[in-house]
Tab-separated table of C-alpha atoms and ligand atoms in Angstrom:
chain	number	residue	atom	x	y	z
A	1035	MET	CA	0.000	0.000	0.000
A	1036	LYS	CA	1.201	3.536	-0.694
A	1037	ILE	CA	1.095	5.515	2.561
A	1038	ALA	CA	1.664	9.251	3.018
A	1039	SER	CA	2.879	10.101	6.525
A	1040	VAL	CA	2.510	13.720	7.588
A	1041	VAL	CA	4.856	15.163	10.228
A	1042	GLY	CA	5.927	18.691	11.088
A	1043	ALA	CA	6.825	19.211	14.744
A	1044	ARG	CA	9.598	17.846	16.968
A	1045	PRO	CA	7.576	15.183	18.794
A	1046	GLN	CA	6.229	13.900	15.479
A	1047	PHE	CA	9.688	13.136	14.112
A	1048	ILE	CA	10.303	11.108	17.271
A	1049	LYS	CA	6.986	9.226	17.002
A	1050	ALA	CA	7.374	8.633	13.261
A	1051	ALA	CA	10.866	7.114	13.551
A	1052	PRO	CA	9.875	3.643	14.835
A	1053	VAL	CA	6.651	3.558	12.809
A	1054	SER	CA	8.284	4.521	9.531
A	1055	ARG	CA	10.873	1.761	9.918
A	1056	GLU	CA	8.166	-0.886	10.363
A	1057	VAL	CA	5.727	0.502	7.803
A	1058	ARG	CA	8.398	0.455	5.083
A	1059	GLN	CA	8.865	-3.299	5.416
A	1060	HIS	CA	5.752	-4.032	3.374
A	1061	ASN	CA	4.548	-0.660	2.123
A	1062	GLU	CA	5.731	2.345	0.162
A	1063	GLU	CA	5.908	5.411	2.419
A	1064	ILE	CA	5.990	9.028	1.273
A	1065	LEU	CA	7.115	11.246	4.134
A	1066	VAL	CA	5.741	14.790	4.073
A	1067	HIS	CA	7.209	17.423	6.443
A	1068	THR	CA	4.944	20.451	6.748
A	1069	GLY	CA	7.844	22.628	7.893
A	1070	GLN	CA	5.998	23.619	11.079
A	1071	HIS	CA	9.297	23.226	12.943
A	1072	TYR	CA	12.243	24.306	10.880
A	1073	ASP	CA	15.313	25.182	12.976
A	1074	ASP	CA	18.021	22.539	12.604
A	1075	ASN	CA	17.798	21.699	16.303
A	1076	MET	CA	13.992	21.323	16.130
A	1077	SER	CA	13.926	19.323	12.903
A	1078	ASP	CA	17.005	18.093	10.993
A	1079	VAL	CA	18.834	16.678	14.025
A	1080	PHE	CA	15.970	14.281	14.675
A	1081	PHE	CA	16.144	12.811	11.180
A	1082	GLU	CA	19.856	12.238	11.756
A	1083	VAL	CA	19.879	10.706	15.244
A	1084	LEU	CA	16.732	8.639	14.739
A	1085	ASP	CA	17.587	7.393	11.252
A	1086	LEU	CA	14.313	8.743	9.974
A	1087	PRO	CA	14.367	8.874	6.157
A	1088	ARG	CA	14.631	12.385	4.708
A	1089	PRO	CA	11.209	13.815	3.868
A	1090	ASP	CA	10.106	13.355	0.263
A	1091	TYR	CA	8.474	16.773	0.531
A	1092	ASN	CA	9.006	19.731	2.838
A	1093	LEU	CA	6.127	22.170	2.548
A	1094	GLY	CA	8.148	24.900	4.302
A	1095	ILE	CA	5.156	26.443	6.051
A	1096	GLY	CA	6.878	27.659	9.247
A	1097	GLY	CA	5.328	29.733	12.017
A	1098	GLY	CA	2.294	31.998	11.876
A	1099	SER	CA	-1.154	32.308	13.382
A	1100	ALA	CA	-2.784	28.940	13.994
A	1101	ALA	CA	-5.409	29.410	11.298
A	1102	TRP	CA	-2.955	30.735	8.712
A	1103	GLN	CA	-0.459	27.967	9.460
A	1104	THR	CA	-3.096	25.234	9.225
A	1105	ALA	CA	-4.632	26.703	6.066
A	1106	GLU	CA	-1.265	26.921	4.311
A	1107	MET	CA	-0.487	23.347	5.264
A	1108	ILE	CA	-3.846	22.158	3.967
A	1109	ARG	CA	-3.340	23.945	0.659
A	1110	ALA	CA	0.188	22.689	0.099
A	1111	LEU	CA	-0.560	19.177	1.293
A	1112	GLU	CA	-3.477	18.810	-1.077
A	1113	GLY	CA	-1.138	19.470	-4.013
A	1114	VAL	CA	1.301	16.794	-2.833
A	1115	LEU	CA	-1.389	14.208	-2.206
A	1116	GLU	CA	-3.024	14.912	-5.576
A	1117	LYS	CA	0.305	14.215	-7.221
A	1118	GLU	CA	1.238	11.171	-5.130
A	1119	ARG	CA	-2.225	9.587	-4.856
A	1120	PRO	CA	-1.569	7.663	-1.599
A	1121	GLU	CA	-3.998	4.935	-0.564
A	1122	PHE	CA	-3.675	5.863	3.102
A	1123	VAL	CA	-2.622	8.883	5.183
A	1124	LEU	CA	-0.957	8.575	8.582
A	1125	VAL	CA	-0.867	11.439	11.112
A	1126	TYR	CA	0.697	11.687	14.571
A	1127	GLY	CA	-0.270	13.341	17.830
A	1128	ASP	CA	-2.098	16.633	18.062
A	1129	THR	CA	-0.357	19.511	16.321
A	1130	ASN	CA	-1.582	21.752	13.531
A	1131	SER	CA	0.265	19.434	11.140
A	1132	THR	CA	-1.910	16.582	12.436
A	1133	LEU	CA	-5.057	18.606	11.844
A	1134	ALA	CA	-3.993	19.622	8.335
A	1135	GLY	CA	-3.172	16.021	7.379
A	1136	ALA	CA	-6.491	14.790	8.729
A	1137	ILE	CA	-8.536	17.408	6.920
A	1138	VAL	CA	-6.858	16.939	3.549
A	1139	ALA	CA	-7.162	13.134	3.746
A	1140	SER	CA	-10.829	13.399	4.585
A	1141	LYS	CA	-11.566	15.963	1.870
A	1142	MET	CA	-9.812	13.760	-0.687
A	1143	GLY	CA	-11.561	10.611	0.520
A	1144	VAL	CA	-8.315	8.883	1.507
A	1145	PRO	CA	-8.522	6.688	4.643
A	1146	LEU	CA	-6.739	8.158	7.636
A	1147	GLY	CA	-4.815	6.579	10.507
A	1148	HIS	CA	-4.084	8.469	13.726
A	1149	VAL	CA	-1.115	7.453	15.835
A	1150	GLU	CA	-1.692	8.490	19.470
A	1151	ALA	CA	-5.462	8.518	19.091
A	1152	GLY	CA	-7.884	9.005	21.977
A	1153	LEU	CA	-5.805	11.296	24.171
A	1154	ARG	CA	-7.790	13.953	25.991
A	1155	SER	CA	-6.898	16.713	28.455
A	1156	PHE	CA	-10.567	17.815	28.625
A	1157	ASN	CA	-9.297	21.368	28.286
A	1158	ARG	CA	-10.586	22.854	25.059
A	1159	ALA	CA	-8.535	26.016	25.574
A	1160	MET	CA	-5.558	23.933	24.408
A	1161	PRO	CA	-5.254	24.021	20.604
A	1162	GLU	CA	-4.060	20.420	20.745
A	1163	GLU	CA	-7.337	19.205	22.265
A	1164	ILE	CA	-9.286	20.440	19.238
A	1165	ASN	CA	-6.719	18.969	16.851
A	1166	ARG	CA	-7.014	15.558	18.530
A	1167	ILE	CA	-10.783	15.512	18.558
A	1168	VAL	CA	-10.991	16.389	14.868
A	1169	ALA	CA	-8.279	13.892	13.879
A	1170	ASP	CA	-9.988	11.117	15.822
A	1171	GLN	CA	-13.386	11.875	14.325
A	1172	LEU	CA	-11.956	11.705	10.802
A	1173	SER	CA	-9.850	8.564	11.274
A	1174	THR	CA	-10.540	5.115	9.895
A	1175	LEU	CA	-7.844	3.509	12.047
A	1176	LEU	CA	-7.178	4.839	15.542
A	1177	PHE	CA	-3.975	3.637	17.172
A	1178	CYS	CA	-4.299	4.136	20.933
A	1179	PRO	CA	-1.315	4.148	23.294
A	1180	THR	CA	-3.270	3.381	26.479
A	1181	GLN	CA	-6.528	1.855	27.672
A	1182	THR	CA	-7.506	5.348	28.890
A	1183	ALA	CA	-7.356	6.524	25.283
A	1184	VAL	CA	-9.571	3.633	24.152
A	1185	ASP	CA	-12.060	4.514	26.898
A	1186	ASN	CA	-12.063	8.199	25.951
A	1187	LEU	CA	-12.965	7.286	22.364
A	1188	ALA	CA	-15.703	4.901	23.503
A	1189	ARG	CA	-17.258	7.721	25.536
A	1190	GLU	CA	-17.373	9.791	22.343
A	1191	GLY	CA	-18.989	6.906	20.464
A	1192	VAL	CA	-15.843	6.003	18.511
A	1193	GLU	CA	-15.286	2.245	18.603
A	1194	ARG	CA	-14.817	1.092	15.038
A	1195	GLY	CA	-11.187	0.943	13.864
A	1196	VAL	CA	-9.826	1.460	17.393
A	1197	HIS	CA	-6.675	-0.538	18.223
A	1198	LEU	CA	-4.827	-0.572	21.534
A	1199	VAL	CA	-1.236	-0.915	20.324
A	1200	GLY	CA	0.819	0.762	23.059
A	1201	ASP	CA	2.897	3.897	22.862
A	1202	VAL	CA	5.356	4.408	20.010
A	1203	MET	CA	7.269	6.814	22.277
A	1204	TYR	CA	7.895	3.889	24.601
A	1205	ASP	CA	9.251	1.904	21.627
A	1206	ILE	CA	11.706	4.615	20.652
A	1207	ALA	CA	12.698	5.312	24.265
A	1208	LEU	CA	13.626	1.642	24.772
A	1209	GLN	CA	15.422	1.480	21.435
A	1210	SER	CA	17.431	4.624	22.226
A	1211	ALA	CA	18.339	4.134	25.881
A	1212	GLN	CA	21.668	2.452	25.226
A	1213	ALA	CA	22.821	5.027	22.671
A	1214	ALA	CA	21.722	7.797	25.032
A	1215	ARG	CA	23.785	6.330	27.868
A	1216	SER	CA	26.923	6.743	25.797
A	1217	ARG	CA	26.330	10.488	25.353
A	1218	ASP	CA	28.717	12.537	27.511
A	1219	VAL	CA	26.092	15.088	28.520
A	1220	SER	CA	27.440	15.671	32.012
A	1221	VAL	CA	30.735	16.866	30.564
A	1222	ARG	CA	29.227	18.909	27.747
A	1223	PHE	CA	26.550	20.555	29.860
A	1224	GLY	CA	28.580	20.742	33.069
A	1225	VAL	CA	26.225	18.769	35.308
A	1226	THR	CA	26.637	16.019	37.887
A	1227	PRO	CA	24.342	13.009	37.397
A	1228	GLY	CA	21.636	12.866	40.046
A	1229	GLU	CA	22.320	16.437	41.166
A	1230	TYR	CA	20.345	18.561	38.718
A	1231	LEU	CA	16.817	19.130	37.467
A	1232	LEU	CA	15.841	19.089	33.794
A	1233	ALA	CA	13.231	21.611	32.618
A	1234	THR	CA	11.241	22.137	29.416
A	1235	LEU	CA	8.422	24.617	28.730
A	1236	HIS	CA	6.457	25.522	25.634
A	1237	ARG	CA	2.677	25.507	26.303
A	1238	PRO	CA	1.145	28.806	25.181
A	1239	GLY	CA	-0.730	29.009	28.517
A	1240	ASN	CA	2.623	29.031	30.326
A	1241	VAL	CA	4.919	30.949	28.025
A	1242	ASP	CA	2.760	33.446	26.117
A	1243	ASP	CA	1.593	35.259	29.259
A	1244	ARG	CA	4.241	37.529	30.781
A	1245	GLY	CA	3.050	37.129	34.374
A	1246	VAL	CA	2.876	33.337	34.241
A	1247	LEU	CA	6.271	33.006	32.554
A	1248	GLU	CA	7.898	35.425	34.993
A	1249	GLY	CA	6.497	33.470	37.950
A	1250	ILE	CA	7.967	30.244	36.563
A	1251	VAL	CA	11.350	31.852	35.847
A	1252	ARG	CA	11.487	33.250	39.387
A	1253	ALA	CA	10.548	29.876	40.895
A	1254	PHE	CA	13.272	28.154	38.848
A	1255	GLY	CA	15.712	30.819	40.057
A	1256	ARG	CA	15.033	29.866	43.684
A	1257	SER	CA	15.709	26.141	43.202
A	1258	ARG	CA	18.569	24.916	45.385
A	1259	ARG	CA	19.600	22.391	42.753
A	1260	PRO	CA	20.918	23.531	39.369
A	1261	ILE	CA	18.386	23.424	36.517
A	1262	VAL	CA	19.289	22.540	32.928
A	1263	PHE	CA	16.746	24.049	30.580
A	1264	PRO	CA	16.809	23.403	26.801
A	1265	VAL	CA	14.710	26.370	25.700
A	1266	HIS	CA	12.026	25.826	23.041
A	1267	PRO	CA	12.028	28.579	20.351
A	1268	ARG	CA	8.535	29.758	21.305
A	1269	THR	CA	9.697	30.196	24.901
A	1270	ARG	CA	12.954	31.863	23.871
A	1271	LYS	CA	11.107	34.423	21.752
A	1272	ASN	CA	8.787	35.263	24.628
A	1273	LEU	CA	11.547	35.402	27.244
A	1274	GLU	CA	13.344	37.902	25.044
A	1275	ALA	CA	10.207	39.909	24.266
A	1276	PHE	CA	9.277	40.106	27.981
A	1277	GLY	CA	12.826	41.051	29.020
A	1278	LEU	CA	13.221	37.832	31.059
A	1279	TRP	CA	15.985	36.124	29.122
A	1280	ASP	CA	18.857	37.547	31.171
A	1281	THR	CA	17.012	36.852	34.437
A	1282	LEU	CA	16.605	33.225	33.387
A	1283	ARG	CA	20.198	32.835	32.302
A	1284	ALA	CA	21.474	34.295	35.558
A	1285	SER	CA	19.985	31.428	37.555
A	1286	VAL	CA	19.555	28.369	35.319
A	1287	LYS	CA	21.618	26.638	32.660
A	1288	ALA	CA	19.611	27.745	29.617
A	1289	ILE	CA	20.743	25.808	26.545
A	1290	GLU	CA	19.581	25.424	22.950
A	1291	PRO	CA	17.130	22.574	22.264
A	1292	VAL	CA	19.100	19.336	22.142
A	1293	ASP	CA	18.744	16.237	19.993
A	1294	TYR	CA	16.715	13.270	21.206
A	1295	LEU	CA	19.652	11.200	22.479
A	1296	ASP	CA	21.109	14.112	24.429
A	1297	PHE	CA	17.681	14.818	25.852
A	1298	ILE	CA	17.153	11.244	26.996
A	1299	ALA	CA	20.670	11.239	28.455
A	1300	LEU	CA	19.962	14.470	30.368
A	1301	LEU	CA	16.669	13.012	31.548
A	1302	MET	CA	18.232	9.789	32.805
A	1303	GLY	CA	20.752	11.777	34.831
A	1304	ALA	CA	18.238	14.233	36.306
A	1305	SER	CA	16.945	14.002	39.864
A	1306	LYS	CA	13.615	15.477	38.751
A	1307	VAL	CA	11.976	16.814	35.620
A	1308	LEU	CA	10.017	20.076	35.450
A	1309	THR	CA	7.883	20.262	32.317
A	1310	ASP	CA	4.674	21.127	30.535
A	1311	SER	CA	5.449	18.776	27.627
A	1312	GLY	CA	3.276	15.769	26.895
A	1313	GLY	CA	6.092	13.553	25.683
A	1314	VAL	CA	8.514	14.472	28.455
A	1315	GLN	CA	6.006	13.500	31.185
A	1316	LYS	CA	5.923	10.008	29.713
A	1317	GLU	CA	9.659	9.727	29.200
A	1318	ALA	CA	10.206	10.671	32.853
A	1319	TYR	CA	7.841	7.824	33.766
A	1320	PHE	CA	9.552	5.339	31.424
A	1321	PHE	CA	12.930	6.035	33.006
A	1322	GLY	CA	11.677	6.350	36.592
A	1323	ILE	CA	12.445	10.036	37.040
A	1324	PRO	CA	9.998	12.016	39.233
A	1325	CYS	CA	8.090	14.518	37.117
A	1326	VAL	CA	6.691	17.879	38.204
A	1327	THR	CA	4.198	19.038	35.585
A	1328	LEU	CA	3.488	22.750	35.301
A	1329	ARG	CA	-0.091	22.241	34.195
A	1330	ASP	CA	-3.440	21.631	35.856
A	1331	GLU	CA	-4.375	18.590	33.801
A	1332	THR	CA	-2.698	15.918	31.707
A	1333	GLU	CA	-3.522	13.491	28.929
A	1334	TRP	CA	-1.141	11.002	30.546
A	1335	ILE	CA	-3.198	10.453	33.665
A	1336	GLU	CA	-1.595	7.052	34.335
A	1337	THR	CA	1.654	8.765	35.345
A	1338	VAL	CA	-0.245	10.818	37.950
A	1339	GLU	CA	-2.387	7.927	39.196
A	1340	ASP	CA	0.769	5.940	39.752
A	1341	GLY	CA	2.265	8.727	41.861
A	1342	TRP	CA	5.223	9.532	39.587
A	1343	ASN	CA	3.895	12.790	38.150
A	1344	ALA	CA	2.723	15.773	40.214
A	1345	LEU	CA	0.401	18.265	38.526
A	1346	VAL	CA	1.328	21.520	40.222
A	1347	GLY	CA	0.135	24.271	37.868
A	1348	THR	CA	2.185	27.459	37.632
A	1349	GLU	CA	2.047	29.151	41.042
A	1350	PRO	CA	5.707	29.777	42.002
A	1351	GLU	CA	5.272	28.510	45.580
A	1352	ASP	CA	3.668	25.286	44.330
A	1353	ILE	CA	6.493	24.732	41.869
A	1354	LEU	CA	9.127	25.308	44.559
A	1355	ASP	CA	7.325	23.077	46.987
A	1356	ALA	CA	7.298	20.233	44.449
A	1357	ILE	CA	10.948	20.825	43.530
A	1358	GLU	CA	11.862	20.382	47.196
A	1359	LYS	CA	9.398	17.756	48.361
A	1360	PHE	CA	7.833	15.703	45.564
A	1361	ASN	CA	8.996	12.159	46.046
A	1362	PRO	CA	7.205	9.291	44.298
A	1363	ALA	CA	6.592	6.253	46.413
A	1364	GLY	CA	6.163	2.757	45.075
A	1365	THR	CA	6.846	0.993	41.835
A	1366	LYS	CA	5.517	1.926	38.425
A	1367	SER	CA	2.582	-0.221	37.425
A	1368	LYS	CA	0.996	1.391	34.384
A	1369	SER	CA	1.313	0.051	30.874
A	1370	PHE	CA	2.410	1.980	27.817
A	1371	GLY	CA	2.639	-1.238	25.841
A	1372	ASP	CA	5.393	-3.768	25.312
A	1373	GLY	CA	7.754	-1.659	23.240
A	1374	HIS	CA	6.373	-3.058	19.956
A	1375	ALA	CA	3.607	-0.554	19.219
A	1376	ALA	CA	5.097	0.476	15.871
A	1377	GLU	CA	5.243	-3.136	14.699
A	1378	LYS	CA	1.596	-3.613	15.637
A	1379	ILE	CA	0.585	-0.488	13.732
A	1380	ALA	CA	2.478	-1.643	10.650
A	1381	ARG	CA	0.967	-5.136	10.727
A	1382	ILE	CA	-2.543	-3.636	10.996
A	1383	LEU	CA	-1.755	-1.417	8.016
A	1384	ASP	CA	-0.400	-4.436	6.080
A	1385	LYS	CA	-3.843	-6.035	6.350
A	1386	PHE	CA	-5.826	-2.881	5.578
A	1387	VAL	CA	-7.797	-2.997	2.344
B	91	LIG	C1	3.792	22.951	18.483
B	91	LIG	C2	2.462	22.249	18.690
B	91	LIG	C3	2.406	21.624	20.065
B	91	LIG	C4	3.610	20.740	20.338
B	91	LIG	C5	4.880	21.529	20.079
B	91	LIG	C6	6.069	20.614	20.200
B	91	LIG	C7	0.446	23.173	17.598
B	91	LIG	C8	-0.800	23.940	17.823
B	91	LIG	N1	1.353	23.181	18.607
B	91	LIG	O1	3.851	24.053	19.391
B	91	LIG	O2	1.241	20.829	20.175
B	91	LIG	O3	3.578	20.328	21.686
B	91	LIG	O4	4.846	22.049	18.735
B	91	LIG	O5	7.259	21.313	20.353
B	91	LIG	O6	0.621	22.578	16.564
B	91	LIG	N2	9.605	28.313	16.014
B	91	LIG	C9	10.884	28.599	15.650
B	91	LIG	N3	11.638	27.581	15.162
B	91	LIG	C10	11.167	26.316	15.018
B	91	LIG	C11	9.858	26.042	15.428
B	91	LIG	C12	9.091	27.060	15.934
B	91	LIG	O7	11.353	29.721	15.741
B	91	LIG	O8	11.902	25.434	14.550
B	91	LIG	C13	8.749	29.411	16.487
B	91	LIG	C14	7.618	29.676	15.499
B	91	LIG	O9	7.992	30.522	14.489
B	91	LIG	C15	6.554	30.263	16.381
B	91	LIG	C16	6.778	29.544	17.702
B	91	LIG	O10	8.100	29.026	17.683
B	91	LIG	O11	6.788	31.639	16.579
B	91	LIG	C17	5.772	28.445	17.928
B	91	LIG	O12	5.845	27.445	16.926
B	91	LIG	P1	4.567	26.555	16.538
B	91	LIG	O13	4.979	25.444	15.663
B	91	LIG	O14	3.466	27.436	16.032
B	91	LIG	O15	4.029	26.002	17.903
B	91	LIG	P2	4.786	25.277	19.108
B	91	LIG	O16	4.690	26.163	20.304
B	91	LIG	O17	6.124	24.859	18.657
B	92	LIG	N1	13.047	16.771	23.272
B	92	LIG	C1	14.282	16.811	22.632
B	92	LIG	N2	15.084	17.884	22.853
B	92	LIG	C2	14.748	18.914	23.680
B	92	LIG	C3	13.484	18.846	24.326
B	92	LIG	C4	12.653	17.768	24.096
B	92	LIG	O1	14.619	15.890	21.885
B	92	LIG	O2	15.534	19.854	23.819
B	92	LIG	C5	12.153	15.637	22.987
B	92	LIG	C6	11.688	14.852	24.182
B	92	LIG	O3	12.568	13.786	24.449
B	92	LIG	C7	10.307	14.360	23.758
B	92	LIG	C8	9.849	15.382	22.757
B	92	LIG	O4	10.980	16.164	22.408
B	92	LIG	O5	10.423	13.116	23.085
B	92	LIG	C9	8.770	16.243	23.342
B	92	LIG	O6	8.481	17.272	22.470
B	92	LIG	P1	7.800	18.617	22.927
B	92	LIG	O7	7.951	18.804	24.393
B	92	LIG	O8	8.320	19.673	22.037
B	92	LIG	O9	6.260	18.371	22.523
B	92	LIG	P2	5.028	17.644	23.218
B	92	LIG	O10	5.442	16.280	23.609
B	92	LIG	O11	4.610	18.494	24.378
B	92	LIG	O12	3.995	17.660	22.153
């Protein structure tokens, strides 16, 4: 079968890597990069370290308002799919690239598969929540990472085409752990394993509002342990625009975004993670690192139920309290699959007619 896979943002390159490898065993895959993320350290490095084939097309859309960005992607993607005539379209996660891929496939009458289907934060103020709901509604095959995701879809009346396959991010995390361990991050980033915190931030609710971002920066600045913080470009732009960049750099180790193996290596050496990322919450769980999430809700509720992830929101005192005191008790018991989710997706696609 000829499959067009649509990716565009950092986490999608990571999710696509294990799936693409499996899908290509029995299918022809055309990889389309929307260009949503475009800096080398947000895009190209992932193709290199994850052995993801170079995109057949890069639509070069870049940043802009959500509606403009999505509209441009839809327009450009339609041209590519008209030329390539795929028999199936595969989308990942919940970004505007996911939404664009889903809409074009549905308008062209091409069956759609959604990897990471069924996730819900139940917060419709998040652009991602809308993107997920639309993608799920338009999908023929819905590849769920967790039972929670399957249950969410059932509550919305979506049961046909739903497959519980496990999490492709768990696959790639397991596959990459050994290579990550050989990365000399403590030397390069000047940190002592077990003695630092790793932070990431990029949710608009946290970084687009000056007051919220300033509160977080000030809380980070009061941490007794050093914080390593690979700064997402959205966050960097806002820190600079709000005049907070120098304040941040005075108290934390602010670095450029790093490649996946460096990130996993930094994560494995961290004593705690501070994040608002979806993927990073899970990776912290996979590797048994306590996670403090600067949000009020999460799609990855299993990590919270199991006691390894604390949802603390963005009040500085709450963040500091969790930095000092959050200490998961007990073993991890929740399932994100068996590390073979990508294989399962590919075998389901092999049988799709
Ligand atoms: C997007 C996704 C989000 C995902 C995140 C992963 C949507 C609605 N959001 O958020 O779900 O969690 O990616 O990181 O799709 N920028 C650069 N260089 C880049 C990439 C972005 O400078 O390589 C700038 C853009 O120009 C823009 C800002 O960062 O000003 C935000 O980029 P955008 O892709 O719109 O959203 P993200 O915040 O990255
Ligand atoms: N990541 C990375 N380098 C960084 C920060 C994050 O490789 O500097 C990886 C991280 O390991 C995870 C993914 O990017 O797999 C998460 O992406 P992001 O936080 O941008 O998006 P989200 O998961 O919130 O959609």
